[in-house]
Coordinates of C-alpha atoms in Angstrom, one line a residue:
Chain A
M1227 CA -3.4 177.5 91.1
T1228 CA -2.5 174.1 90.4
I1229 CA -2.3 173.0 86.6
L1230 CA -2.5 169.6 85.4
A1231 CA -1.1 169.5 81.8
L1232 CA -1.1 166.8 79.1
E1233 CA 1.1 166.3 75.9
T1234 CA 0.7 163.6 73.4
S1235 CA 1.5 165.5 70.2
C1236 CA 4.1 162.8 68.8
D1237 CA 5.3 159.5 70.7
D1238 CA 5.9 160.7 74.1
T1239 CA 3.0 160.4 76.5
C1240 CA 3.4 163.1 79.0
A1241 CA 1.6 164.5 82.0
A1242 CA 2.7 167.1 84.6
V1243 CA 1.6 169.2 87.4
V1244 CA 2.8 172.9 87.5
D1245 CA 2.1 175.6 90.0
D1246 CA 1.0 179.0 88.9
D1247 CA 4.3 180.4 90.0
G1248 CA 6.2 178.2 87.4
T1249 CA 7.3 175.4 89.8
I1250 CA 7.3 172.0 88.5
R1251 CA 5.8 169.5 90.8
S1252 CA 6.0 166.5 88.6
N1253 CA 6.9 165.8 85.0
V1254 CA 6.2 162.2 83.7
I1255 CA 7.2 161.2 80.3
S1256 CA 6.6 157.8 78.7
S1257 CA 8.7 157.4 75.6
Q1258 CA 7.2 154.7 73.0
R1259 CA 10.2 152.7 71.9
V1260 CA 8.0 150.7 69.9
H1261 CA 8.7 153.0 66.9
D1262 CA 12.6 152.3 67.0
R1263 CA 12.3 149.2 64.8
F1264 CA 10.3 151.1 62.1
G1265 CA 13.0 153.7 61.8
G1266 CA 10.6 156.5 62.8
V1267 CA 7.3 157.4 64.3
V1268 CA 4.2 155.4 63.0
P1269 CA 1.2 157.7 63.6
E1270 CA -1.3 155.0 64.1
I1271 CA 0.9 153.1 66.5
A1272 CA 1.6 156.2 68.6
S1273 CA -2.1 156.9 68.8
R1274 CA -2.8 153.4 70.1
H1275 CA 0.1 153.6 72.7
H1276 CA -1.1 157.1 74.0
L1277 CA -4.5 155.4 74.7
E1278 CA -2.7 152.6 76.5
L1279 CA -0.5 155.0 78.7
V1280 CA -2.3 158.2 79.2
N1281 CA -4.4 157.4 82.2
I1282 CA -1.3 155.6 83.9
V1283 CA 0.8 158.6 83.2
V1284 CA -1.6 161.1 84.6
A1285 CA -2.0 159.0 87.6
Q1286 CA 1.7 159.1 88.2
S1287 CA 2.1 162.6 87.8
L1288 CA -0.6 163.3 90.3
E1289 CA 0.9 160.9 92.8
E1290 CA 4.5 162.4 92.3
A1291 CA 2.8 165.8 92.9
S1292 CA 1.2 164.4 96.1
I1293 CA -2.2 165.6 95.0
T1294 CA -5.5 164.1 93.8
L1295 CA -7.6 165.3 90.8
E1296 CA -9.8 167.2 93.2
Q1297 CA -7.0 169.6 93.9
V1298 CA -6.4 170.5 90.2
D1299 CA -7.7 174.0 89.3
L1300 CA -6.9 174.0 85.5
V1301 CA -6.4 171.5 83.0
A1302 CA -3.9 172.2 80.0
V1303 CA -3.4 170.3 76.8
T1304 CA -1.5 170.4 73.7
Q1305 CA -3.8 171.3 70.8
G1306 CA -1.4 171.1 68.0
P1307 CA 0.7 171.1 65.8
G1308 CA 1.6 167.4 65.7
L1309 CA 0.1 164.1 64.8
V1310 CA -3.8 164.4 64.7
G1311 CA -4.6 161.0 66.1
A1312 CA -2.1 161.3 68.8
L1313 CA -3.2 164.8 69.7
L1314 CA -6.8 163.8 70.0
V1315 CA -6.0 161.3 72.7
G1316 CA -4.4 163.9 74.7
L1317 CA -7.2 166.4 74.1
S1318 CA -10.1 164.0 74.6
T1319 CA -8.4 163.0 77.9
A1320 CA -8.0 166.5 79.0
K1321 CA -11.6 167.4 78.1
A1322 CA -12.8 164.5 80.0
L1323 CA -10.7 165.3 83.2
A1324 CA -11.9 169.1 83.1
A1325 CA -15.5 168.4 82.2
A1326 CA -15.8 165.8 85.1
R1327 CA -15.2 168.5 87.5
E1328 CA -16.3 171.6 85.3
L1329 CA -12.8 173.0 85.4
P1330 CA -11.5 175.5 82.8
L1331 CA -9.3 174.0 80.1
A1332 CA -6.2 175.8 78.3
A1333 CA -5.5 174.6 74.8
I1334 CA -1.9 175.2 74.3
D1335 CA 0.3 175.3 71.0
H1336 CA 3.0 172.8 71.2
L1337 CA 5.6 175.4 69.9
Q1338 CA 4.4 178.0 72.5
G1339 CA 5.0 175.1 75.1
H1340 CA 8.7 174.9 73.9
V1341 CA 9.1 178.8 74.3
A1342 CA 7.3 178.5 77.7
A1343 CA 9.7 175.8 78.9
N1344 CA 12.0 178.7 79.5
F1345 CA 9.5 180.4 81.9
L1346 CA 9.5 177.3 84.3
V1347 CA 11.4 177.5 87.4
F1348 CA 14.0 174.7 87.9
D1349 CA 16.9 173.9 90.2
R1350 CA 20.4 174.4 88.7
D1351 CA 23.8 174.9 90.3
G1352 CA 22.2 175.4 93.6
G1353 CA 19.9 178.2 92.5
R1354 CA 16.3 178.4 91.1
E1355 CA 16.4 179.5 87.5
A1356 CA 14.0 180.8 84.9
F1357 CA 14.5 182.9 81.7
E1358 CA 12.1 185.8 81.1
P1359 CA 11.3 187.7 78.0
P1360 CA 12.5 189.3 75.7
F1361 CA 14.6 186.7 74.0
L1362 CA 15.3 184.8 71.0
C1363 CA 14.2 181.2 71.0
L1364 CA 15.8 178.5 68.8
I1365 CA 13.4 175.5 68.6
A1366 CA 15.1 172.4 67.0
S1367 CA 13.4 169.0 67.2
G1368 CA 12.6 166.1 65.0
G1369 CA 9.2 167.9 63.8
H1370 CA 10.0 171.5 64.1
T1371 CA 12.9 174.1 63.4
L1372 CA 12.2 177.7 64.0
L1373 CA 13.5 180.9 65.4
A1374 CA 11.0 182.7 67.5
H1375 CA 11.2 186.5 68.9
V1376 CA 9.7 186.1 72.2
S1377 CA 8.7 189.6 73.5
D1378 CA 6.2 188.7 76.3
H1379 CA 4.8 185.4 78.0
E1380 CA 1.7 185.1 75.8
G1381 CA 3.2 184.4 72.3
F1382 CA 5.9 184.8 69.8
Q1383 CA 6.7 186.1 66.4
T1384 CA 8.3 183.7 63.9
L1385 CA 11.4 185.0 62.4
G1386 CA 12.4 181.9 60.3
R1387 CA 11.3 178.2 60.0
T1388 CA 12.4 175.3 58.1
L1389 CA 11.3 175.1 54.5
D1390 CA 11.8 171.3 54.3
D1391 CA 13.0 168.9 56.9
A1392 CA 13.4 169.6 60.7
A1393 CA 17.0 169.6 62.2
G1394 CA 16.3 166.5 64.2
E1395 CA 14.8 164.8 61.1
A1396 CA 18.2 165.6 59.3
F1397 CA 20.0 164.0 62.2
D1398 CA 17.7 160.9 61.9
K1399 CA 17.8 160.6 58.2
G1400 CA 21.5 160.9 58.2
A1401 CA 21.9 158.3 60.8
R1402 CA 19.8 155.9 58.8
M1403 CA 22.0 156.6 55.8
L1404 CA 25.1 155.8 57.9
G1405 CA 23.4 152.7 59.1
L1406 CA 22.7 153.6 62.5
G1407 CA 19.6 153.0 64.5
Y1408 CA 16.5 155.3 65.5
P1409 CA 16.5 157.7 66.9
G1410 CA 19.5 158.8 65.0
G1411 CA 20.8 162.0 66.8
P1412 CA 22.4 160.4 69.6
A1413 CA 23.9 157.6 67.8
L1414 CA 25.2 160.0 65.1
E1415 CA 26.8 162.2 67.8
R1416 CA 28.5 159.3 69.2
L1417 CA 30.0 158.2 66.0
A1418 CA 31.1 161.9 65.2
E1419 CA 33.1 161.9 68.6
A1420 CA 36.1 160.2 66.8
G1421 CA 35.8 161.9 63.5
D1422 CA 37.1 165.1 61.7
P1423 CA 34.3 167.8 61.2
D1424 CA 36.2 169.3 58.3
A1425 CA 36.9 165.9 56.6
F1426 CA 33.9 166.5 54.3
E1427 CA 32.4 169.5 52.8
F1428 CA 28.7 169.9 53.1
P1429 CA 26.4 172.8 52.0
T1430 CA 25.2 174.9 54.8
S1431 CA 23.0 177.5 53.1
G1432 CA 24.3 180.1 55.3
S1433 CA 23.9 183.8 54.7
R1434 CA 27.6 184.4 55.1
S1435 CA 30.6 182.3 54.3
R1436 CA 32.5 180.7 57.3
G1437 CA 35.8 179.2 56.1
G1438 CA 36.1 175.5 55.7
R1439 CA 32.7 174.2 55.7
G1440 CA 31.5 175.6 52.3
A1441 CA 28.7 177.9 53.3
T1442 CA 27.0 179.4 50.5
R1443 CA 24.8 182.5 50.0
A1444 CA 21.6 180.7 48.9
F1445 CA 19.2 182.5 51.2
G1446 CA 20.6 186.0 51.5
R1447 CA 19.4 187.4 54.9
S1448 CA 16.6 185.0 55.3
L1449 CA 16.3 183.4 58.6
D1450 CA 14.6 180.4 57.3
F1451 CA 16.3 176.8 57.4
S1452 CA 16.7 174.2 55.0
F1453 CA 18.2 170.7 55.6
A1454 CA 17.1 168.7 52.5
G1455 CA 20.2 169.6 50.4
L1456 CA 22.3 168.5 53.2
K1457 CA 20.8 165.1 53.4
T1458 CA 21.1 164.8 49.6
S1459 CA 24.7 165.7 49.8
L1460 CA 25.4 163.1 52.3
L1461 CA 23.6 160.4 50.1
Y1462 CA 25.8 161.5 47.0
K1463 CA 28.9 161.3 49.2
L1464 CA 28.0 157.8 50.3
R1465 CA 27.5 156.7 46.8
E1466 CA 30.8 157.9 45.7
L1467 CA 32.7 155.9 48.4
T1468 CA 33.3 152.2 48.2
E1469 CA 31.9 150.2 51.1
V1470 CA 35.2 149.9 52.7
E1471 CA 35.7 153.6 52.6
R1472 CA 32.1 154.1 53.9
R1473 CA 33.0 152.0 57.0
E1474 CA 36.4 153.5 57.4
R1475 CA 35.3 157.0 57.1
A1476 CA 31.9 156.7 59.0
S1477 CA 33.2 158.8 61.8
D1478 CA 34.5 161.7 59.5
L1479 CA 31.3 161.7 57.6
A1480 CA 29.2 161.8 60.8
A1481 CA 31.3 164.5 62.3
S1482 CA 31.2 166.8 59.2
Y1483 CA 27.4 166.1 58.6
Q1484 CA 26.9 167.1 62.2
A1485 CA 29.0 170.1 61.9
A1486 CA 27.0 171.2 58.9
I1487 CA 23.8 170.9 60.8
V1488 CA 25.0 172.7 63.7
E1489 CA 26.6 175.5 61.7
H1490 CA 23.5 176.1 59.9
L1491 CA 21.5 176.5 63.1
M1492 CA 24.2 178.6 64.5
L1493 CA 24.4 180.8 61.4
R1494 CA 20.7 181.6 61.6
A1495 CA 20.7 182.2 65.4
E1496 CA 23.7 184.5 65.0
E1497 CA 21.8 186.5 62.2
A1498 CA 18.8 186.7 64.2
L1499 CA 20.6 188.1 67.2
D1500 CA 22.4 190.6 64.9
L1501 CA 19.0 191.7 63.4
T1502 CA 16.9 191.8 66.8
K1503 CA 19.7 193.2 68.9
L1504 CA 18.3 191.0 71.9
G1505 CA 21.5 189.4 72.9
R1506 CA 19.6 186.7 74.7
L1507 CA 19.1 183.3 73.2
A1508 CA 17.0 180.3 74.5
V1509 CA 17.1 176.9 73.1
G1510 CA 14.6 174.2 73.1
G1511 CA 13.7 170.9 71.2
G1512 CA 15.5 167.6 71.2
V1513 CA 18.4 168.7 69.1
A1514 CA 19.3 171.1 72.2
A1515 CA 20.8 167.9 73.8
N1516 CA 23.5 167.6 71.1
G1517 CA 26.9 168.2 72.4
E1518 CA 28.3 170.0 69.6
L1519 CA 25.5 172.4 69.3
R1520 CA 25.9 173.1 73.1
R1521 CA 29.7 173.7 72.5
R1522 CA 29.1 176.2 69.8
L1523 CA 26.4 178.0 71.8
A1524 CA 28.7 178.5 74.8
E1525 CA 31.2 180.3 72.3
L1526 CA 28.3 182.7 71.3
G1527 CA 28.8 186.2 72.5
A1528 CA 25.2 186.3 74.0
S1529 CA 23.4 185.2 77.2
V1530 CA 22.4 181.5 76.3
H1531 CA 19.7 179.6 78.1
V1532 CA 19.3 175.9 77.7
P1533 CA 16.7 174.5 80.1
P1534 CA 17.4 170.8 81.3
S1535 CA 17.2 168.1 78.7
V1536 CA 13.9 166.9 80.1
L1537 CA 12.3 170.3 79.5
C1538 CA 13.9 170.6 75.9
T1539 CA 12.4 167.5 74.5
D1540 CA 8.7 166.9 74.4
N1541 CA 7.1 167.3 78.0
A1542 CA 4.0 168.4 79.6
A1543 CA 5.6 170.6 82.0
M1544 CA 6.3 173.1 79.2
I1545 CA 2.5 172.9 78.3
G1546 CA 1.6 173.7 81.9
G1547 CA 4.1 176.6 81.8
A1548 CA 2.4 178.1 78.8
A1549 CA -1.0 177.6 80.4
R1550 CA 0.1 180.0 83.1
F1551 CA -0.2 182.9 80.6
T1552 CA -3.1 181.6 78.3
A1553 CA -6.8 182.4 78.6
A1554 CA -8.5 179.3 79.7
L1555 CA -11.9 178.1 78.2
P1556 CA -14.6 177.9 80.9
Y1557 CA -16.7 174.6 81.1
P1558 CA -18.5 173.6 78.6
D1559 CA -16.9 176.0 75.9
Y1560 CA -13.9 173.5 75.3
L1561 CA -15.9 170.4 74.5
G1562 CA -16.0 171.1 70.8
L1563 CA -12.3 171.9 70.4
D1564 CA -10.5 170.0 67.7
A1565 CA -6.8 169.2 67.3
Y1566 CA -4.7 170.7 64.5
A1567 CA -1.8 169.0 62.6
T1568 CA 0.1 172.0 61.1
G1569 CA 0.5 175.7 61.5
E1570 CA 0.3 177.9 64.6
R1571 CA -2.6 179.3 66.4
P1572 CA -3.1 182.9 65.8
R1573 CA -2.2 185.2 68.6
Chain B
M368 CA -3.6 123.9 52.5
T369 CA -1.5 126.3 54.3
V370 CA -3.6 128.8 56.5
V371 CA -2.1 132.3 57.2
T372 CA -4.2 134.0 60.0
L373 CA -4.6 137.7 60.0
Y374 CA -6.0 139.1 63.2
S375 CA -7.7 142.4 62.3
T376 CA -10.8 144.6 62.9
A377 CA -12.9 147.0 60.9
D378 CA -11.6 150.6 60.7
C379 CA -7.9 149.6 61.0
H380 CA -5.9 151.1 58.0
L381 CA -2.8 148.9 58.9
C382 CA -5.3 146.0 58.7
V383 CA -6.3 147.1 55.2
E384 CA -2.6 147.3 54.1
A385 CA -1.9 143.9 55.7
R386 CA -4.7 142.3 54.0
A387 CA -3.6 143.8 50.7
A388 CA 0.0 142.4 51.1
L389 CA -1.5 138.9 51.9
V390 CA -3.8 139.0 49.0
G391 CA -0.9 140.1 46.7
L392 CA 1.2 137.0 47.8
Q393 CA -1.7 134.5 47.9
S394 CA -2.0 134.2 43.9
D395 CA 1.9 133.4 43.8
L396 CA 2.0 131.0 46.6
G397 CA -1.6 129.6 47.0
F398 CA -2.2 129.7 50.7
E399 CA -5.4 130.4 52.4
I400 CA -6.1 133.6 54.4
F401 CA -8.2 133.1 57.6
E402 CA -9.2 136.6 59.0
V403 CA -10.3 137.0 62.5
D404 CA -12.1 140.1 63.9
I405 CA -10.6 140.5 67.3
T406 CA -13.8 142.4 68.6
T407 CA -15.8 139.2 68.3
D408 CA -13.8 137.5 71.2
E409 CA -12.9 139.1 74.3
A410 CA -9.6 137.0 74.8
L411 CA -8.4 137.8 71.3
H412 CA -9.2 141.5 71.8
R413 CA -7.3 141.4 75.0
A414 CA -4.3 139.7 73.4
Y415 CA -4.0 141.6 70.2
F416 CA -5.7 145.1 71.1
E417 CA -3.1 147.7 70.2
R418 CA -0.9 145.3 68.0
I419 CA -3.3 144.5 65.1
P420 CA -2.8 143.6 62.3
V421 CA -1.0 140.5 63.6
V422 CA -0.2 137.8 61.1
A423 CA 0.2 134.2 62.3
L424 CA 1.1 130.8 60.9
G425 CA -0.4 128.2 63.0
D426 CA 0.5 129.3 66.7
E427 CA 3.5 131.3 65.7
E428 CA 2.9 135.1 65.3
L429 CA 5.1 136.3 62.3
F430 CA 4.3 140.2 62.1
E431 CA 2.6 142.7 63.9
Y432 CA 1.5 146.2 62.5
F433 CA 3.2 145.5 59.1
V434 CA 3.8 142.5 56.8
D435 CA 7.3 142.0 55.7
E436 CA 6.4 140.6 52.3
G437 CA 9.8 139.3 51.4
A438 CA 10.2 137.6 54.8
L439 CA 6.7 136.1 54.5
R440 CA 7.4 134.8 51.1
E441 CA 10.6 133.1 52.1
R442 CA 8.8 131.5 55.0
L443 CA 6.0 130.2 53.0
Q444 CA 8.0 129.0 50.1
A445 CA 10.0 127.0 52.6
I446 CA 6.9 125.1 53.6
L447 CA 4.6 125.1 50.6

């Protein structure tokens, strides 16, 4: 079975062709850099650019997979959560592509897609690799931060989620406060390279204290995340410094702030590993590209799986990966499907 | 009188915001707003399609998507 998958939940226009054994035949991502100058994604502009790009991206994904639309057996698409206007572009396109040939359509939850990125087969270190359940999955991106207990291919149980900002959002907003561009994660990480992660103390809202970084017991054994206090703490620290100090200590601020975000993610992941006794952790979302997080994950006494960056950030291959294990709707039952902005599809 | 052109169309909420920004400055600075619906002209539609609202002063495009009110005020004060 050949799956054509689409993903347009935020500002990346994505299409991929995936086989039912999890092989990725193409994975095309068109990132909309137009948002950079506004310091964040503008939903209306994202929707318009998806409209402009989606047919081109679909055509490229078919071409790279060396197939035509006639060889597609199933169309998969992200139904939510995400920006509704952006999702509707992908959903409408997928419906049209499927309906034209009366193909079935699989409507996929974006977060299940991030989980399913781990089931995809990709080449690494000379071997072909995939990660099978059960495992714990940490998803950290600009729009989502959660810990999922993945016991099978069909779904997951949410163990904890952010109560306010997502981890990637904390990176972006921190970067903006430090006068860096958008997207801020990579810029903040580069600035942090020359800084001292222990120079400034930030609240980590951890459930157990780890020396040096001021972790507090704000959440007990909760596995939920919170980054709003951390962001406010950076704002106050910047206010306390003179302009010269802010400039001279920018690297230390970036390093300490980054360390606090990573520490918070690691504390929750370690706590969840303790509670579930799974001993296996997968990581997804754009924040998985962060070098400090990867360094800390490598020190974790568990089997850690981080897919290639292109499968961690938003992509359509992961949607195709999830479609392998999702009951598809036959034609024409999917024509009335709507997108959803928040929450999760019930299992 | 100086004319500021707003390229827009119906059902565009960014256009509504841009119009409100221009009207807000109009009483202070006394320029004329000339609004053009891009769907009435194929060439305009092709040129501005996904970029509206576009604000122009003569042949010069000043802003797309959003109006920077401070920058527009400075620009107009310099020529009015």
